Short mmCIF file of C-alpha atoms in Angstrom, two decimals:
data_model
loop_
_atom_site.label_atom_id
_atom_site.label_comp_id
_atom_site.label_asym_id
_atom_site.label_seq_id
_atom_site.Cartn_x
_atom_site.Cartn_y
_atom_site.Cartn_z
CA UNK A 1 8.67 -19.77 9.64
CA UNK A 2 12.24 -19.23 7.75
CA UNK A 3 15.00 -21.60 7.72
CA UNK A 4 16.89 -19.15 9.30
CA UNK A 5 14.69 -19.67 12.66
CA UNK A 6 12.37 -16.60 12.21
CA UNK A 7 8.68 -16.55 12.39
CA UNK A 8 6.48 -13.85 10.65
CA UNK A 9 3.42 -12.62 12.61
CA UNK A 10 0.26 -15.58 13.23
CA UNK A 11 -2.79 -14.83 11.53
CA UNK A 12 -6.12 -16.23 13.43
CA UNK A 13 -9.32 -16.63 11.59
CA UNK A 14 -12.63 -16.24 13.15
CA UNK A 15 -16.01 -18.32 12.09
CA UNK A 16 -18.24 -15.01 12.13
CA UNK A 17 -19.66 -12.46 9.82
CA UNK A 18 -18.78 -8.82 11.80
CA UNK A 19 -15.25 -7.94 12.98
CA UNK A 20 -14.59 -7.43 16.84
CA UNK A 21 -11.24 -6.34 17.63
CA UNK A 22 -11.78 -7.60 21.26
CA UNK A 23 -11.66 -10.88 19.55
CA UNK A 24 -7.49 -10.64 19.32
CA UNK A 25 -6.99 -9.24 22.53
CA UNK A 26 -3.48 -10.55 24.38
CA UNK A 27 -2.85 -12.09 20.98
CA UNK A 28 0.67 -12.19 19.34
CA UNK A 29 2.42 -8.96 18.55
CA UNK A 30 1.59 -8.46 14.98
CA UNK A 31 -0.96 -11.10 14.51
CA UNK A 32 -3.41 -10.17 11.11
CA UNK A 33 -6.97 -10.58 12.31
CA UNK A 34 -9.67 -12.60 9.39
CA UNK A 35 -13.04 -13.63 9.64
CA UNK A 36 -15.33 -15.71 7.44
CA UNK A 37 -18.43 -17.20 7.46
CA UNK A 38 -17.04 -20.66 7.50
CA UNK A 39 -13.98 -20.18 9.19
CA UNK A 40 -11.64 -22.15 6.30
CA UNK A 41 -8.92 -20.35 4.26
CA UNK A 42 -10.00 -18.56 0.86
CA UNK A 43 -8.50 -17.11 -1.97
CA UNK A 44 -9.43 -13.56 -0.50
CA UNK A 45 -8.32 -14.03 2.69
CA UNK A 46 -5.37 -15.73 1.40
CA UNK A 47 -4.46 -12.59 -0.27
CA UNK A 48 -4.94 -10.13 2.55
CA UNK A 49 -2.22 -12.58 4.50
CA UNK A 50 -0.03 -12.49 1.44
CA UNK A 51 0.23 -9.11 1.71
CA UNK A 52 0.79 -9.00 5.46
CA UNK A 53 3.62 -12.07 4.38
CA UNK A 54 5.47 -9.29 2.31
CA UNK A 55 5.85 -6.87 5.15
CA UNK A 56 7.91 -9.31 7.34
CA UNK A 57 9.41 -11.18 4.39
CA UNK A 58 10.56 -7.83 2.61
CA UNK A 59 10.77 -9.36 -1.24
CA UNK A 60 11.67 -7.86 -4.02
CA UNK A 61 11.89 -8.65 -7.74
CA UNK A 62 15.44 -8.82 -7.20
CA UNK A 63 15.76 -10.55 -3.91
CA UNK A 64 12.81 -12.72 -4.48
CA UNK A 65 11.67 -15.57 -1.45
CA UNK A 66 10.68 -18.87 -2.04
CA UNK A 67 7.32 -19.67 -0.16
CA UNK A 68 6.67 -23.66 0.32
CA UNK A 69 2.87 -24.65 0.70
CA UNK A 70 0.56 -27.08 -0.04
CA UNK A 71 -1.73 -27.47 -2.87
CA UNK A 72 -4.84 -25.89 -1.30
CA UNK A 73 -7.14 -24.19 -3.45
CA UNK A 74 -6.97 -20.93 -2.16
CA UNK A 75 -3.22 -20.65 -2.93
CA UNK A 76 -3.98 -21.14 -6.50
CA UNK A 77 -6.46 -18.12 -6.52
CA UNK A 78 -5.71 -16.07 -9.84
CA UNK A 79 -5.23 -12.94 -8.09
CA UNK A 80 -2.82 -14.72 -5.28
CA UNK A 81 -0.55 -15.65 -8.18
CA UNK A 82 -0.49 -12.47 -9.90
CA UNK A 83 0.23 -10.30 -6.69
CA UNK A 84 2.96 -12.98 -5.61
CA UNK A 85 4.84 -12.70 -9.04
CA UNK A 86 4.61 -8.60 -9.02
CA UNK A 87 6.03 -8.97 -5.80
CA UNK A 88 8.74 -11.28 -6.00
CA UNK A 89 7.13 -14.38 -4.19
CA UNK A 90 7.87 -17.74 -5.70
CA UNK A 91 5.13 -20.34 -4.90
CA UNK A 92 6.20 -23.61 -4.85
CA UNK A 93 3.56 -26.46 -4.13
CA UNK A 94 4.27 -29.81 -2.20
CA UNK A 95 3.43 -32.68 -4.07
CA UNK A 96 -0.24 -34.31 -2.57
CA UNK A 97 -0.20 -36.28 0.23
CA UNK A 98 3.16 -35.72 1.08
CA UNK A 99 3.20 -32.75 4.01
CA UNK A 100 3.62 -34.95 6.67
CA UNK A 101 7.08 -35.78 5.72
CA UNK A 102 8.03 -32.60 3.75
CA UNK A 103 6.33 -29.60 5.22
CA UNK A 104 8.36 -28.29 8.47
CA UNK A 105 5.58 -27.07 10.02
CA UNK A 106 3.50 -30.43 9.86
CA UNK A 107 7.01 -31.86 10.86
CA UNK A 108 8.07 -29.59 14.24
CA UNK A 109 5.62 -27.03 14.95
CA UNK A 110 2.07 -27.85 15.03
CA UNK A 111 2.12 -30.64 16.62
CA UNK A 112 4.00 -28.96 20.04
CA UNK A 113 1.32 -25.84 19.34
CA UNK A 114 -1.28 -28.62 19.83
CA UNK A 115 0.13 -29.76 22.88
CA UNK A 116 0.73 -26.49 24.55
CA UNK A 117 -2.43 -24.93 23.21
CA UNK A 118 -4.62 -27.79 25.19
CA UNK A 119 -2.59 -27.46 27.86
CA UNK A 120 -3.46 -23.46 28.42
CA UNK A 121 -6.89 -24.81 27.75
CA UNK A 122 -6.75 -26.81 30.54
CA UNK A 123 -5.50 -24.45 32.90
CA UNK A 124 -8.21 -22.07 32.20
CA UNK A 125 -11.09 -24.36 32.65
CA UNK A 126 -9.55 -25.44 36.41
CA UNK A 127 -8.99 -21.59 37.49
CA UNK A 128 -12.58 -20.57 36.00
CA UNK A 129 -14.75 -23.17 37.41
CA UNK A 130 -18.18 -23.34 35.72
CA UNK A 131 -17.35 -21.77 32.34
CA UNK A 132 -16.17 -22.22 28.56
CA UNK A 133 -13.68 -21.17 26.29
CA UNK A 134 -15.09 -18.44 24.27
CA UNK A 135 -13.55 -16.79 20.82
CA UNK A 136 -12.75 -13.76 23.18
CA UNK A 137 -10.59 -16.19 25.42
CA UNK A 138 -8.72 -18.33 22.21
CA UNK A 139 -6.42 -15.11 21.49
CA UNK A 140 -4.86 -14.75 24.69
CA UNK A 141 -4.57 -18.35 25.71
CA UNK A 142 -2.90 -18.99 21.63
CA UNK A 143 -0.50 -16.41 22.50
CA UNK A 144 0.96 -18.43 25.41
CA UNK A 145 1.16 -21.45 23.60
CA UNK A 146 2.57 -20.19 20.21
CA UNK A 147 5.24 -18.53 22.51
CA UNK A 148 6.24 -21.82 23.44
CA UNK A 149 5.99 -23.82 20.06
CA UNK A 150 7.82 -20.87 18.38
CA UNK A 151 11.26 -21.28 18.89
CA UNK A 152 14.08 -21.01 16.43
CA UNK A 153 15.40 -24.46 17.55
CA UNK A 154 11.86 -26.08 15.98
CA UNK A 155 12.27 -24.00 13.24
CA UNK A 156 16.01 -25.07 12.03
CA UNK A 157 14.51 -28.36 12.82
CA UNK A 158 11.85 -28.60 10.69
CA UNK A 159 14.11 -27.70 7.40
CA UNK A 160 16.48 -29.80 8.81
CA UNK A 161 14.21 -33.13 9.55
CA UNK A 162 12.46 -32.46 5.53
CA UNK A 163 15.82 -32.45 3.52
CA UNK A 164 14.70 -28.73 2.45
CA UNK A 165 17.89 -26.80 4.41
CA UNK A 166 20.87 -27.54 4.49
CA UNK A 167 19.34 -29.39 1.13
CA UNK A 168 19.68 -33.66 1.93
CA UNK A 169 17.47 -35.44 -0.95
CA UNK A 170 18.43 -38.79 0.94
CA UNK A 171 16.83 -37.63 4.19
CA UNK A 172 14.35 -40.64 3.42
CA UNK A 173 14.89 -44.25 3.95
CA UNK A 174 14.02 -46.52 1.16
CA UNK A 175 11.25 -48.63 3.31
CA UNK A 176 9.37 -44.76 3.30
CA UNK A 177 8.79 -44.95 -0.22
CA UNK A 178 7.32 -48.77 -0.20
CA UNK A 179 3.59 -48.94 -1.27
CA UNK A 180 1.11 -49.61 1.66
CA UNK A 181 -0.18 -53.20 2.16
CA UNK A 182 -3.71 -52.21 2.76
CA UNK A 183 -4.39 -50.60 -1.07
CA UNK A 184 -3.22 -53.70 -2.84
CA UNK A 185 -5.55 -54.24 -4.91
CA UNK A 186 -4.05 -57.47 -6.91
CA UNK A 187 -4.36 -59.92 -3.91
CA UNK A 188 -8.04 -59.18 -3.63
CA UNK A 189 -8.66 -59.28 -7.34
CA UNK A 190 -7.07 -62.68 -7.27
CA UNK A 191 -8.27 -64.56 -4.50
CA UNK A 192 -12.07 -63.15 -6.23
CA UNK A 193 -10.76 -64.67 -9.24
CA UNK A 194 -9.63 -67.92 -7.80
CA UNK A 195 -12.95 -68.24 -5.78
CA UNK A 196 -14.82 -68.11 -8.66
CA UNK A 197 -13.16 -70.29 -10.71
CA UNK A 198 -13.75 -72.83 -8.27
CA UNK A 199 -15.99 -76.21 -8.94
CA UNK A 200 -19.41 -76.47 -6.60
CA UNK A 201 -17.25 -79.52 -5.11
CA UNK A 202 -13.97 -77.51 -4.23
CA UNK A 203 -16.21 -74.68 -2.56
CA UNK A 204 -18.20 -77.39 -0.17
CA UNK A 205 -15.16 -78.86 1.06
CA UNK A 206 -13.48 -75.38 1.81
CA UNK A 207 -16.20 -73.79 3.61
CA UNK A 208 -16.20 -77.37 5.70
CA UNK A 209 -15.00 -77.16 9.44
CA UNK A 210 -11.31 -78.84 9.15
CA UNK A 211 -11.73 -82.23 11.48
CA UNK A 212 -9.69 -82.29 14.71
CA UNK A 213 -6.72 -84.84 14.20
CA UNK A 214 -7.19 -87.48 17.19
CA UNK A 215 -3.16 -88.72 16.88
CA UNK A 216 -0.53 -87.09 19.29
CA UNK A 217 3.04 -86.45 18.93
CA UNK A 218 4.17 -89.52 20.59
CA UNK A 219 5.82 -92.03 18.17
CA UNK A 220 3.79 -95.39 17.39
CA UNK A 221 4.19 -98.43 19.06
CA UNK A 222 6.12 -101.35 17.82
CA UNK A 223 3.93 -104.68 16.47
CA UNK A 224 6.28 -106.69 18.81
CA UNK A 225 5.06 -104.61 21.77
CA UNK A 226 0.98 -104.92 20.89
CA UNK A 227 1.82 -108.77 20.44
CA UNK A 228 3.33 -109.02 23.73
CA UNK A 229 0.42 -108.11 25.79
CA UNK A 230 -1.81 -110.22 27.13
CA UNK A 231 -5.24 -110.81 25.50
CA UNK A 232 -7.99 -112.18 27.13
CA UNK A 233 -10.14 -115.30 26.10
CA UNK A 234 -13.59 -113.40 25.20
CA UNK A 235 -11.73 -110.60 22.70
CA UNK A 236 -11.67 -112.65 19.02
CA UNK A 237 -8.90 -112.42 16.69
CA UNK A 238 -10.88 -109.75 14.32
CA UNK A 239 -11.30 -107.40 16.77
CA UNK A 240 -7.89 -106.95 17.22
CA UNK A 241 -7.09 -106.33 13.35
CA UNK A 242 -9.95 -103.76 13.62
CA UNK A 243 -8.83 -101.08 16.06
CA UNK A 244 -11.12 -97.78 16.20
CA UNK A 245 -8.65 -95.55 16.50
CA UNK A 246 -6.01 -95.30 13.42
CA UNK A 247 -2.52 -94.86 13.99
CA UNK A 248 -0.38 -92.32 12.80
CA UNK A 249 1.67 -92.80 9.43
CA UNK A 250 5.03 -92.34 9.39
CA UNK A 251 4.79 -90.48 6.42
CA UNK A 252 3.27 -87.08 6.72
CA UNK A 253 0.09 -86.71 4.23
CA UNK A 254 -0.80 -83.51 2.70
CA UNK A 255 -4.79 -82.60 2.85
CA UNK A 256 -6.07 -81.43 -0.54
CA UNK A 257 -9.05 -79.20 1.55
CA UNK A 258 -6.22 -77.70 3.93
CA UNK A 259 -7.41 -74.01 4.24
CA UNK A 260 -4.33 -71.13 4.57
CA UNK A 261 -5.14 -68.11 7.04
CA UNK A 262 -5.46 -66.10 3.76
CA UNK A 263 -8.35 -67.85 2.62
CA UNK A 264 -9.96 -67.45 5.48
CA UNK A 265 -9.48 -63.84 6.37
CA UNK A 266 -8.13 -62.05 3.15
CA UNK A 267 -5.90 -58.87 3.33
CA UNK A 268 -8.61 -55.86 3.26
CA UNK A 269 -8.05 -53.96 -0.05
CA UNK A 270 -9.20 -50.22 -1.00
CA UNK A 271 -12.22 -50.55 -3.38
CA UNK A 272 -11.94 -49.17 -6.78
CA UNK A 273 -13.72 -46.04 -7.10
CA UNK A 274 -15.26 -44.95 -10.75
CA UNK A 275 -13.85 -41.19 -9.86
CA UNK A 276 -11.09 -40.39 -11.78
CA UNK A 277 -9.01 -37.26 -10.10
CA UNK A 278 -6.11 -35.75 -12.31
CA UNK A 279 -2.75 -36.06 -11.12
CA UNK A 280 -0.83 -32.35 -9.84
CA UNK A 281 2.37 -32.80 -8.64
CA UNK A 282 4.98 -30.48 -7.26
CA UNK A 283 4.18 -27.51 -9.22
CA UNK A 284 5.75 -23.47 -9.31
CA UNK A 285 2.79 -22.09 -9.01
CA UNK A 286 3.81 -18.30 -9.78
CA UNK A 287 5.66 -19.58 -12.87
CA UNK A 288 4.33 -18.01 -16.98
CA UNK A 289 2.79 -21.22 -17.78
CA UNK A 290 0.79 -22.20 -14.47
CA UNK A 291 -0.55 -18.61 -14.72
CA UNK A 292 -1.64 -18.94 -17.96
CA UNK A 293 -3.29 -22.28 -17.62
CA UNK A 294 -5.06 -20.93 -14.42
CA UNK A 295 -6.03 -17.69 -16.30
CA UNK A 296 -7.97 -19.84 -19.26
CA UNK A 297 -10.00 -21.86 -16.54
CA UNK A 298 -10.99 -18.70 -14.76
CA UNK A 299 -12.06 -17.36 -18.13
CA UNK A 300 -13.98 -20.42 -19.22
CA UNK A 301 -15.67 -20.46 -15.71
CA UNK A 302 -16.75 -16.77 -16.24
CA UNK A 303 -18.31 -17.93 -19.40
CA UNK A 304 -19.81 -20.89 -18.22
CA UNK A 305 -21.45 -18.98 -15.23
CA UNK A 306 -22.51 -15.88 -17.69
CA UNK A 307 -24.75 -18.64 -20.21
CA UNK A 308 -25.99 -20.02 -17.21
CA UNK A 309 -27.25 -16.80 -16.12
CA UNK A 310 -28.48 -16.04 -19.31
CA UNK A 311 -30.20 -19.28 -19.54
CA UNK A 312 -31.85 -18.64 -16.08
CA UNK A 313 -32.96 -15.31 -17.05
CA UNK A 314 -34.86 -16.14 -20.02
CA UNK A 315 -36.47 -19.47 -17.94
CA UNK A 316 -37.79 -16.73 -15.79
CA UNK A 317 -38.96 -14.21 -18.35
CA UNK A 318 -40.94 -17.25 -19.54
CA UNK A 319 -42.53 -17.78 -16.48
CA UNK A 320 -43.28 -14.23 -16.18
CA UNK A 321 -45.00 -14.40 -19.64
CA UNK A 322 -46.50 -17.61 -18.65
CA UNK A 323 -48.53 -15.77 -15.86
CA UNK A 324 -49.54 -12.86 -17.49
CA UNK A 325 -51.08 -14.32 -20.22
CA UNK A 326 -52.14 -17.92 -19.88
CA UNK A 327 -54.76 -18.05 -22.56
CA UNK A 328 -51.85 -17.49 -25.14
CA UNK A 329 -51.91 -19.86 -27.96
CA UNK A 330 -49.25 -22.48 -28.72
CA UNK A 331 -47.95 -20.34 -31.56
CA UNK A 332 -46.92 -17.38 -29.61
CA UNK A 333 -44.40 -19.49 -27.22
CA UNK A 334 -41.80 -19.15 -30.04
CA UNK A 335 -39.15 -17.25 -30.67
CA UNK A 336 -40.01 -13.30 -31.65
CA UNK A 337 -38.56 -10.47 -32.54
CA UNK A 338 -38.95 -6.78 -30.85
CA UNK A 339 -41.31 -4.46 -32.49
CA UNK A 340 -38.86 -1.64 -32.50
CA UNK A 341 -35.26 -3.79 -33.22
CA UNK A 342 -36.23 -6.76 -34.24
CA UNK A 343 -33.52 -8.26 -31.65
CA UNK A 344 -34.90 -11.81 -31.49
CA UNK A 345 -36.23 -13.19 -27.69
CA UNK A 346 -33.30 -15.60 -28.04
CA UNK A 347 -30.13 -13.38 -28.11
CA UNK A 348 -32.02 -11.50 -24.87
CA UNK A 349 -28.88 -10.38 -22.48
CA UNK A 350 -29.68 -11.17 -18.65
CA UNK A 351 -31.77 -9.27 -16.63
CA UNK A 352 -33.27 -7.45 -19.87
CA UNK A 353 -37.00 -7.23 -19.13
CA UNK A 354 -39.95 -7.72 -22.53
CA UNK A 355 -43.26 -5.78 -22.65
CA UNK A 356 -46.34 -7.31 -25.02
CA UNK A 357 -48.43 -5.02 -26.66
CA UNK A 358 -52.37 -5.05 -25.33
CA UNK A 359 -53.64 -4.78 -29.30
CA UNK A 360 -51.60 -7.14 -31.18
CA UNK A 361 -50.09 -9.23 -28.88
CA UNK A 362 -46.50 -8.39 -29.97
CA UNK A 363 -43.15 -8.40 -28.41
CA UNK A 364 -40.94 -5.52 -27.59
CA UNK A 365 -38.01 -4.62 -25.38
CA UNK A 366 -38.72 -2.29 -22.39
CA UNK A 367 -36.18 -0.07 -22.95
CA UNK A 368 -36.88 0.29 -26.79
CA UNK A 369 -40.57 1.10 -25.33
CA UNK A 370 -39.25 3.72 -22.95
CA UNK A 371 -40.50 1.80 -20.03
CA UNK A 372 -39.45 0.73 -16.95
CA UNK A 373 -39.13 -2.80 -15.75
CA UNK A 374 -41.94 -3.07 -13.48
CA UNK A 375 -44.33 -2.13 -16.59
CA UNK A 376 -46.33 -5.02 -17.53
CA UNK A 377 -47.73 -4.47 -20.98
CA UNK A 378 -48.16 -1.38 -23.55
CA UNK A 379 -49.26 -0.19 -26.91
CA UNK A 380 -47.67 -0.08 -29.89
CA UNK A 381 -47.20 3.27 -31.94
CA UNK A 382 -49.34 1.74 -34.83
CA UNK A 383 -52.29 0.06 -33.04
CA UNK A 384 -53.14 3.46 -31.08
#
């Protein structure tokens, strides 16, 4: 959706391998029909809505449009990039964790879909008694909901709500930007720190139930009052003096084992993980330097993958040699050369297949033999 209110065409994607075009019946005018094996969003499929994006969009290299998204991998596919800055797309990422308060439609518009979607959903299952919700029913009963969720008064409020249009960078209140409670990770590390600094002593009388305090809140009585009473003839002098219950000072005392709430149920803290993640913030993703930075890791991938296959390839040609020959000596496992190029076995490209000669036990490449790949061994020129 624009900040002008429009809305280009859905796209729905199916979890399935074949393509059914009864799968988008009574969906959307316009909607672009995917399918994929997982049913997630990939860099192809990303690209085939990119280009259905252009026709409703209508950029050009002079009248280019701005496209906000998130900082899912598929938007950062190489090809994505390159077909977005021939066609006058600029690709702007949100920064992470941050599209619940500055993508407009995580703000205004999915969660309504949600809420009209399961209410279609409901309807259905109470007029069709007995049955499910099938992929051939989703299209029709999406349709009815995104009709509702897609209005031009969600859409002007999404912008509006994010600060994006008309621009407002102080759409956020200060108390927004405060760190959560629950990842501070300084109280734990401190009240670990103080526990074990503490003496054998200090950790007995802490972990001690605190005793029940037998006084009330009524003030002490006076001495003249206790003397005034009558005593009778079999209590003794000492056992007054000695009472078993001890009144209350007048001056409050401080306990040096008096427990706070924090000791006894510490704030929970995030653990420290040993993964380190690298930072990407808000980034132009169709901009010379991103593209050249994602062009280098898609070539060092490309190499990485190619050695790997190499590597495989040979593991498996020594197999193959294992198997055909396992009375072999130890000397022969080494590296050779081919009979006919001398091309050593360890600069072998992938796939490319070696033949041993039945007379001397030599090494040479099929196709310098003039054999094909399913050939198992041959003989040399010279030891005929």
């Amino acid at each position: 959706m624009s900040s002008a209110g429009n809305f280009a065409p859905p796209a729905l994607i199916f979890a399935r391998k074949k393509f059914k075009n009864e799968l988008f019946d009574g969906a959307p005018t316009g909607t672009l029909g995917l399918i994929n094996d997982s049913g997630w969003m990939t860099g192809e499929l990303f690209l085939t809505w990119l280009q259905h994006f252009k026709k409703y969009a209508n950029p050009t290299l002079e009248r280019k449009v701005l496209l906000l998204i998130d900082g899912h991998s598929s938007h950062k596919y190489i090809d994505v990039l390159t077909y977005a800055k021939e066609n006058g797309i600029e690709m702007l990422s949100f920064p992470p964790r941050c599209t619940h308060r500055l993508q407009p439609l995580d703000v205004s518009f999915f969660a309504p879909l949600k809420v009209f979607y399961n209410q279609e959903i409901s309807k259905w299952l109470r007029t069709h008694p007995g049955r499910v919700v099938t992929q051939y029913q989703i299209a029709a009963l999406f349709s009815v909901a995104y009709g509702k969720a897609a209005t031009n008064h969600n859409a002007l409020s999404g912008f509006s709500k994010t600060g994006i249009w008309p621009l407002n960078p102080d759409v956020f209140p200060d108390h927004v930007f405060n760190a959560a409670a629950i990842t501070d990770r300084v109280i734990q590390e401190n009240f670990e720190n103080d526990v074990g600094n503490m003496t054998e002593n200090e950790r007995e009388r802490n972990t001690a139930p605190t005793p029940i305090s037998t006084s009330c809140a009524l003030p002490p009585p006076s001495t003249s009052a206790i003397s005034s009473l009558p005593v009778p003839s079999s209590y003794t002098t000492s056992a007054l003096h000695t009472p078993s219950i001890s009144l209350p000072s007048s001056q409050p005392t401080t306990s040096p084992s008096l427990l706070k709430p924090a000791d006894i149920s510490p704030l929970s803290s995030a653990k420290q993980t040993t993964r380190k993640r690298k930072h990407e913030g808000s980034q132009i993703l169709t901009s010379s330097p991103y593209l050249t930075e994602v062009k280098a890791k898609v070539q060092q991938k490309k190499l990485v993958e190619s050695r790997r296959a190499a590597q495989q390839a040979r593991r498996k040609l020594s197999l193959e040699v294992a198997e055909d020959d396992e009375d072999s000596d130890e000397s022969d496992s080494g590296d050779v050369p081919c009979l006919y190029c001398n091309d050593l076995f360890s600069h072998s490209k992938p796939k490319e297949s070696w033949l041993r000669c039945i007379k001397c036990s030599m090494w040479a490449h099929s196709e310098c033999v003039g054999l094909s790949k399913q050939a198992k061994t041959f003989t040399y020129d010279i030891c005929k």
